[in-house]
PDB file of C-alpha atoms in Angstrom:
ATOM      1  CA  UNK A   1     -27.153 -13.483 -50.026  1.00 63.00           C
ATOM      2  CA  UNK A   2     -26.460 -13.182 -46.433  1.00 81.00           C
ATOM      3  CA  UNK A   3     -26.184  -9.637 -44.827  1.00 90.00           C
ATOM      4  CA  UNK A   4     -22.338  -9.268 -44.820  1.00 94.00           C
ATOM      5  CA  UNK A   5     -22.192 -10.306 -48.388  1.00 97.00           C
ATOM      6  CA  UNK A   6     -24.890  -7.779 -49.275  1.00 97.00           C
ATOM      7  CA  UNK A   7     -23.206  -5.280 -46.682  1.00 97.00           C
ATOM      8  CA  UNK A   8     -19.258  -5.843 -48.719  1.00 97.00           C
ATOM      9  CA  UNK A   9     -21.281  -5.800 -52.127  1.00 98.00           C
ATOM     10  CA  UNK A  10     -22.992  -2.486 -51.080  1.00 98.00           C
ATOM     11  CA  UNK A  11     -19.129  -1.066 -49.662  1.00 98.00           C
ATOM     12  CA  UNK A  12     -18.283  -1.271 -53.177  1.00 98.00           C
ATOM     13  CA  UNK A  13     -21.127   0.087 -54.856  1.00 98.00           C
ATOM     14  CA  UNK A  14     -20.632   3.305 -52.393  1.00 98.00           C
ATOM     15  CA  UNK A  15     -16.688   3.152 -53.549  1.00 97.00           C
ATOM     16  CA  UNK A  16     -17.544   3.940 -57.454  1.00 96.00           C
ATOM     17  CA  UNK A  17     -18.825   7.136 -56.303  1.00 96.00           C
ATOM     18  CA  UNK A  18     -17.511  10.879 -55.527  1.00 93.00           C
ATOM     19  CA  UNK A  19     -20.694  12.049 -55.164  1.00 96.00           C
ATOM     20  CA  UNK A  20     -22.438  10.639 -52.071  1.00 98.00           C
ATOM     21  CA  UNK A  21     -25.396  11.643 -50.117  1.00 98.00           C
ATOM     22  CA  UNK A  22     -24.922  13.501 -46.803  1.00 98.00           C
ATOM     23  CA  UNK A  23     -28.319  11.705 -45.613  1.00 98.00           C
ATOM     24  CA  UNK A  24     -30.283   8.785 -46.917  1.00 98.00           C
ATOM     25  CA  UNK A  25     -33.987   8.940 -45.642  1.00 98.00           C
ATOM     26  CA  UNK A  26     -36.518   5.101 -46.151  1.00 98.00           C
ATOM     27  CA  UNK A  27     -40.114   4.784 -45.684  1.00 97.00           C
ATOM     28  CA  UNK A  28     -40.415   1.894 -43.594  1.00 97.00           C
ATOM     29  CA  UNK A  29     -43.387  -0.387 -44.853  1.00 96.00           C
ATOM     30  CA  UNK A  30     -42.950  -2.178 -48.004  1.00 97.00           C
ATOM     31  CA  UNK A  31     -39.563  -0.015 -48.479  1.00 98.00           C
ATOM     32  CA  UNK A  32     -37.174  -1.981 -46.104  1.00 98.00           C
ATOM     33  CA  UNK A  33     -40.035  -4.842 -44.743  1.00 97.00           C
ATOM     34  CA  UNK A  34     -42.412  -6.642 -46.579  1.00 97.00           C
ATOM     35  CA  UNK A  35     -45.431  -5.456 -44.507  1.00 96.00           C
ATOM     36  CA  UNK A  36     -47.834  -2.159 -43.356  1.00 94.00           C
ATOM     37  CA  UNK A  37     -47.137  -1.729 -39.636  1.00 93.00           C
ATOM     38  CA  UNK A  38     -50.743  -0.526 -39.342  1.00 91.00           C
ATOM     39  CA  UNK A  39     -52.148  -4.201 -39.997  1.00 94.00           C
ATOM     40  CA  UNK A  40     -50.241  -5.754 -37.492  1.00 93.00           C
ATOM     41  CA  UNK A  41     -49.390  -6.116 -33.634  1.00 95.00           C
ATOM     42  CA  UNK A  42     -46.764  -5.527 -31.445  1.00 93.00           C
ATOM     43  CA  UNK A  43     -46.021  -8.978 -30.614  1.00 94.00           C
ATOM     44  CA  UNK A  44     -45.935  -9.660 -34.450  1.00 96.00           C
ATOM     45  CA  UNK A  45     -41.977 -10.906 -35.416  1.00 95.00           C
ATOM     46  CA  UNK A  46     -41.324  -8.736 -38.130  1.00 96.00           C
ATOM     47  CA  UNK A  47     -38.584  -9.608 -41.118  1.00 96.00           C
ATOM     48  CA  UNK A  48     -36.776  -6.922 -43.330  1.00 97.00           C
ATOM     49  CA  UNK A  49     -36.216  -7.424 -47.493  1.00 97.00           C
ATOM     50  CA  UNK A  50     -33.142  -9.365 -48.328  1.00 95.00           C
ATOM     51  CA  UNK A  51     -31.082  -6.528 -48.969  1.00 97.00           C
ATOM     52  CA  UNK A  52     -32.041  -3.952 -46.276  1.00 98.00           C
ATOM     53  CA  UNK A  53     -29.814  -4.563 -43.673  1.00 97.00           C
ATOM     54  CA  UNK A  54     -26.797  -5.277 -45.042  1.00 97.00           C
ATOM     55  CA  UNK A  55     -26.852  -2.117 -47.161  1.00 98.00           C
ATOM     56  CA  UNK A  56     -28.014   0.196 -43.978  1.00 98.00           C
ATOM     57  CA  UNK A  57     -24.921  -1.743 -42.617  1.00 97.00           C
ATOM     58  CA  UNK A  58     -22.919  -0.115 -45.712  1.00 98.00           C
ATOM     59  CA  UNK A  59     -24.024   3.229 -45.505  1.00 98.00           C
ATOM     60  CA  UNK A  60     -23.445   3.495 -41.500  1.00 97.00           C
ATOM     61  CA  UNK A  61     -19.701   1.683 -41.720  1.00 97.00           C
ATOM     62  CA  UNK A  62     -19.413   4.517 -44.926  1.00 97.00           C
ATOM     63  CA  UNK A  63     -20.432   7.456 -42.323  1.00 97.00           C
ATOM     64  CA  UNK A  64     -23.458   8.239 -44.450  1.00 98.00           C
ATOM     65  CA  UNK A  65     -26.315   9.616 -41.930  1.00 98.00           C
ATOM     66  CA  UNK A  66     -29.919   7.369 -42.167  1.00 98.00           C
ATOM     67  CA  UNK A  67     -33.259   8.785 -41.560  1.00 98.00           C
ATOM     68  CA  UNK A  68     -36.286   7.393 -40.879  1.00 98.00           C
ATOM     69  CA  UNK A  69     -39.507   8.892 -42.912  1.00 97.00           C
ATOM     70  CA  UNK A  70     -43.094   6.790 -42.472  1.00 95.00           C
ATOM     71  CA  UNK A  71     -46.911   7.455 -43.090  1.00 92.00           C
ATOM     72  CA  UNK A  72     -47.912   5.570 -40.338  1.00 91.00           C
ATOM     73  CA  UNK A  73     -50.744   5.464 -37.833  1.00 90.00           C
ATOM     74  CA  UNK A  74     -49.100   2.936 -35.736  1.00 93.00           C
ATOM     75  CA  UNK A  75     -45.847   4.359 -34.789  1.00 94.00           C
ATOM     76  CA  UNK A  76     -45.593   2.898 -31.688  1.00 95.00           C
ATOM     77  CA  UNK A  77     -45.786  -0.562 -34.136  1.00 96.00           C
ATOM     78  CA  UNK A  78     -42.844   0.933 -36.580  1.00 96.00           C
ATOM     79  CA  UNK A  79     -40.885   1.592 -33.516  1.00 96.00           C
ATOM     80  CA  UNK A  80     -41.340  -1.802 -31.965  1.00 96.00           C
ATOM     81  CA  UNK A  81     -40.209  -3.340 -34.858  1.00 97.00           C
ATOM     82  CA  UNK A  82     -37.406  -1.204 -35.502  1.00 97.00           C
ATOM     83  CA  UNK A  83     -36.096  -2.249 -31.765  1.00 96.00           C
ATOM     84  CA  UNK A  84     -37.119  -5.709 -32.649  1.00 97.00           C
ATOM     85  CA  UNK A  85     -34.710  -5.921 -36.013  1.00 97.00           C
ATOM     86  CA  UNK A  86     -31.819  -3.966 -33.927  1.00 96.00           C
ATOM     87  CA  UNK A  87     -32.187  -0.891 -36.360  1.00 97.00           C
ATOM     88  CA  UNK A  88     -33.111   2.230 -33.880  1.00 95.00           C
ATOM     89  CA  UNK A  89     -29.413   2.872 -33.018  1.00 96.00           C
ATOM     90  CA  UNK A  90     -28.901   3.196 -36.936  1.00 97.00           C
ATOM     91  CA  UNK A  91     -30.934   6.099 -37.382  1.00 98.00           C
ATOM     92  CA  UNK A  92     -30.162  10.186 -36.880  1.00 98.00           C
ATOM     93  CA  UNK A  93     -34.352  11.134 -36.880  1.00 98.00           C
ATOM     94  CA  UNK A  94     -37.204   9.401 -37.348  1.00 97.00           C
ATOM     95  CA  UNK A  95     -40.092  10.826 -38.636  1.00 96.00           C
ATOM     96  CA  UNK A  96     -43.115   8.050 -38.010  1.00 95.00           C
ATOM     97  CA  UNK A  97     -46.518   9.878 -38.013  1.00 92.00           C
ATOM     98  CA  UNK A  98     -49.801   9.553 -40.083  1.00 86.00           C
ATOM     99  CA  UNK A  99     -49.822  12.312 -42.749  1.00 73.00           C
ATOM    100  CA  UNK A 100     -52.282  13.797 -45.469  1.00 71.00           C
ATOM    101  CA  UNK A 101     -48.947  15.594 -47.136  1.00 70.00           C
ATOM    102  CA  UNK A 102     -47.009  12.913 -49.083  1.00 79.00           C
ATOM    103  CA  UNK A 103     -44.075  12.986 -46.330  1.00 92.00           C
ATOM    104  CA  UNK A 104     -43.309  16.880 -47.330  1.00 93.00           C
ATOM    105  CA  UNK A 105     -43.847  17.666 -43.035  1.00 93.00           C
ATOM    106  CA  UNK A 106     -41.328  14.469 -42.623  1.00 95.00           C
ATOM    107  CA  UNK A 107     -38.971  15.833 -44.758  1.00 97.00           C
ATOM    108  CA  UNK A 108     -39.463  19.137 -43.472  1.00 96.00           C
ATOM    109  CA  UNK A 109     -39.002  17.953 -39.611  1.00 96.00           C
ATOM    110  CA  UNK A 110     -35.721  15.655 -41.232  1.00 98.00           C
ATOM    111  CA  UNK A 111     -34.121  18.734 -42.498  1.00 98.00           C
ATOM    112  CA  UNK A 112     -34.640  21.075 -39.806  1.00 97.00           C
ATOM    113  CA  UNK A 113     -33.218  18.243 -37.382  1.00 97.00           C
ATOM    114  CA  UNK A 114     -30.073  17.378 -39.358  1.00 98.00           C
ATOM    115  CA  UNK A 115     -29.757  20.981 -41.235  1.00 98.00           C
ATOM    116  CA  UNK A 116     -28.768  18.702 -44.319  1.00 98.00           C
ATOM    117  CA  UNK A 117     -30.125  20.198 -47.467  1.00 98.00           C
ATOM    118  CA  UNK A 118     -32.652  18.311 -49.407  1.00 98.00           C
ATOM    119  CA  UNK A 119     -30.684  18.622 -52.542  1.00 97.00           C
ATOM    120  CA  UNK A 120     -28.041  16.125 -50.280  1.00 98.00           C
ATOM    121  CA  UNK A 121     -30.416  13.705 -49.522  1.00 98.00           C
ATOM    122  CA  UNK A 122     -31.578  10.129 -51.252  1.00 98.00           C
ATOM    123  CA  UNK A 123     -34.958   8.992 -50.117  1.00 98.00           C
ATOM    124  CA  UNK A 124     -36.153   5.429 -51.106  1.00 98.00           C
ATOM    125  CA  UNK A 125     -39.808   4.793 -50.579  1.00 97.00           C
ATOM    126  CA  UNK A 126     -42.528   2.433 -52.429  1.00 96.00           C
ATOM    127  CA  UNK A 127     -45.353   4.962 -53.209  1.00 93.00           C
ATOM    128  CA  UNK A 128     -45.564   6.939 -56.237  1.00 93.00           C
ATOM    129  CA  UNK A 129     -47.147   9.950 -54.689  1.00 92.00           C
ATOM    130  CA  UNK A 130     -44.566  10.327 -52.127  1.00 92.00           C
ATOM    131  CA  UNK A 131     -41.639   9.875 -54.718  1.00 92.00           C
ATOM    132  CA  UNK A 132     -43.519  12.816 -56.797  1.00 93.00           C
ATOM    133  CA  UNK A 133     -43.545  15.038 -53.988  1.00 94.00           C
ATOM    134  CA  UNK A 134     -40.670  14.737 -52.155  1.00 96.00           C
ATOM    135  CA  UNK A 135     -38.588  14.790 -55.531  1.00 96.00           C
ATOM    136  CA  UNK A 136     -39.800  18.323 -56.186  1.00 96.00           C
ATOM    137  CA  UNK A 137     -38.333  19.469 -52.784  1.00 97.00           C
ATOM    138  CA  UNK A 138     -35.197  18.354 -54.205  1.00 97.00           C
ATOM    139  CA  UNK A 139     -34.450  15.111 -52.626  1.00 98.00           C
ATOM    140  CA  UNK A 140     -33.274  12.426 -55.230  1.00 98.00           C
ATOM    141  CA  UNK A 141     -35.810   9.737 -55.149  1.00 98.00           C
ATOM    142  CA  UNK A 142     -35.960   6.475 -55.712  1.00 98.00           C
ATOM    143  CA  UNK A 143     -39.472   4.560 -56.355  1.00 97.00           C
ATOM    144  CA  UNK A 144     -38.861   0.593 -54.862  1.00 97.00           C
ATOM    145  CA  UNK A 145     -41.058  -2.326 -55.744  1.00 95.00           C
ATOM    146  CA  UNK A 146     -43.903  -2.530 -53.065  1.00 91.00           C
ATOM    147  CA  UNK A 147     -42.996  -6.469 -53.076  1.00 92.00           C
ATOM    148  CA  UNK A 148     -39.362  -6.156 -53.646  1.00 94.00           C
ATOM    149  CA  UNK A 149     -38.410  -3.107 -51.360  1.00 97.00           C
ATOM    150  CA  UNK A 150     -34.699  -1.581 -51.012  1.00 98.00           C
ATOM    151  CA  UNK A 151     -32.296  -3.620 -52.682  1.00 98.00           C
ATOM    152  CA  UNK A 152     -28.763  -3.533 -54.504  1.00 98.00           C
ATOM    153  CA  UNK A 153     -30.280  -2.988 -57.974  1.00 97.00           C
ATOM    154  CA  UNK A 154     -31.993   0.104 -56.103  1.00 98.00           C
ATOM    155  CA  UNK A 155     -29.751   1.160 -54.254  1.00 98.00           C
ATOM    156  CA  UNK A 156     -27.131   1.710 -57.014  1.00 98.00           C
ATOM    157  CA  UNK A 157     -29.401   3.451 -59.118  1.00 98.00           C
ATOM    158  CA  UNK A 158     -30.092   5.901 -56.096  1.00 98.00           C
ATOM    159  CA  UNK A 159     -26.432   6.491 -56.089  1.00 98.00           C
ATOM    160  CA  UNK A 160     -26.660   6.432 -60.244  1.00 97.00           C
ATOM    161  CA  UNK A 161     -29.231   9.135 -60.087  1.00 97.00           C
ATOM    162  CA  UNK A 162     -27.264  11.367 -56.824  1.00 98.00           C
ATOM    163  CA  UNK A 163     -24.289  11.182 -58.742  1.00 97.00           C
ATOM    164  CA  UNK A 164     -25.906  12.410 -62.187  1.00 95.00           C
ATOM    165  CA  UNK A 165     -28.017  15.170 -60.485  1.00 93.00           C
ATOM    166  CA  UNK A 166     -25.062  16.135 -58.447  1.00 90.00           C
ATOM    167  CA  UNK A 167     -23.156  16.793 -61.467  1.00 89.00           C
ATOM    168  CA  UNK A 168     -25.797  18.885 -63.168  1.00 87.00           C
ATOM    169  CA  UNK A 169     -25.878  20.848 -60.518  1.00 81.00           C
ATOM    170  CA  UNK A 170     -22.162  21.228 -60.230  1.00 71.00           C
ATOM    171  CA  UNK A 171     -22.363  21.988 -63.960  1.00 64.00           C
ATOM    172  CA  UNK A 172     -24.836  24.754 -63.976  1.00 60.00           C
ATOM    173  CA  UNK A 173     -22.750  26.321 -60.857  1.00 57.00           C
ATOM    174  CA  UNK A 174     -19.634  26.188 -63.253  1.00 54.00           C
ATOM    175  CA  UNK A 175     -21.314  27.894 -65.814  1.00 55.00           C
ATOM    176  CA  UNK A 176     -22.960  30.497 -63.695  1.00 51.00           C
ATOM    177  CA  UNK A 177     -19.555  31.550 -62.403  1.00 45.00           C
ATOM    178  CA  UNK A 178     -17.946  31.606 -66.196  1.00 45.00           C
ATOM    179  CA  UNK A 179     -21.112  33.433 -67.327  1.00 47.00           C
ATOM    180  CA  UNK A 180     -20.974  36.305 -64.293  1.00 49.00           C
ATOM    181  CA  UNK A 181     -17.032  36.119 -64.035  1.00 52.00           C
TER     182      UNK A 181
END
């Protein structure tokens, strides 16, 4: 499936939803390309997953803000191969730096940047101890196959789980008012 087809199928994906994210935030390596930045060069050609494009195509023609957040030692690699794939311009921030904290600074620097709250934010990344983390921030987060990375399937249930969360939340607030009014 060719970008624009994955970029119209992603269009209307985002249209079955009220409830969108303000911001959506990817790790870079294994997340939207199928490699780790710090095991290769900068003259490497790097390719992104299928699907990445087209939906960060979506999102940007939707006015949805994208972020940038990567454990990475090579940043100067992430960068060159973000120039490289013609992606730089579609990012607000980017947060590329090595990190002990399971991307809690990144998301830290993201939100102090775009003063978007966390609770408006989807994150897709392909580590399981940086989905654990930043999900108890409040970020809804999405855990992508390492060998798979972003894709339609995952991208809807990112929306899927925004939306649902969303609504709680809008519940509770609803109830909190009829409770105290």
């Amino acid at each position: 499936m060719g970008d624009e087809r994955v970029k119209a199928e992603a269009l209307q994906i985002l249209g079955r939803f009220e409830a969108l994210p303000r911001l959506v935030v990817f790790d870079l390596d294994h997340t939207i390309w199928p490699l780790y930045c710090d095991c290769c060069s900068i003259g490497d050609s790097p390719r992104l997953f299928r699907h990445a494009k087209g939906i960060m195509c979506a999102l940007k023609e939707k006015g949805i803000a994208m972020a940038v957040a990567s454990r990475s030692s090579t940043p100067d690699i992430a960068n060159a191969f973000l120039d490289k794939l013609e992606l730089q311009p579609m990012f607000v921030t980017k947060e590329i730096f090595d990190s002990w904290t399971h991307k809690t600074e990144h998301f830290q620097r993201i939100q102090r940047t775009t003063g978007i709250p966390y609770e408006s934010m989807l994150f897709f990344d392909d580590e399981h101890r940086n989905f654990a983390t930043v999900s108890k921030m409040g970020v809804t987060s999405i855990l992508v196959d390492w060998d798979g990375g972003v894709n339609l399937e995952m991208f809807k249930l990112g929306l899927n789980n925004f939306a649902a969360k969303f609504a709680a939340s809008s519940t509770d607030k609803d109830e909190q008012t009829s409770f105290n009014g």
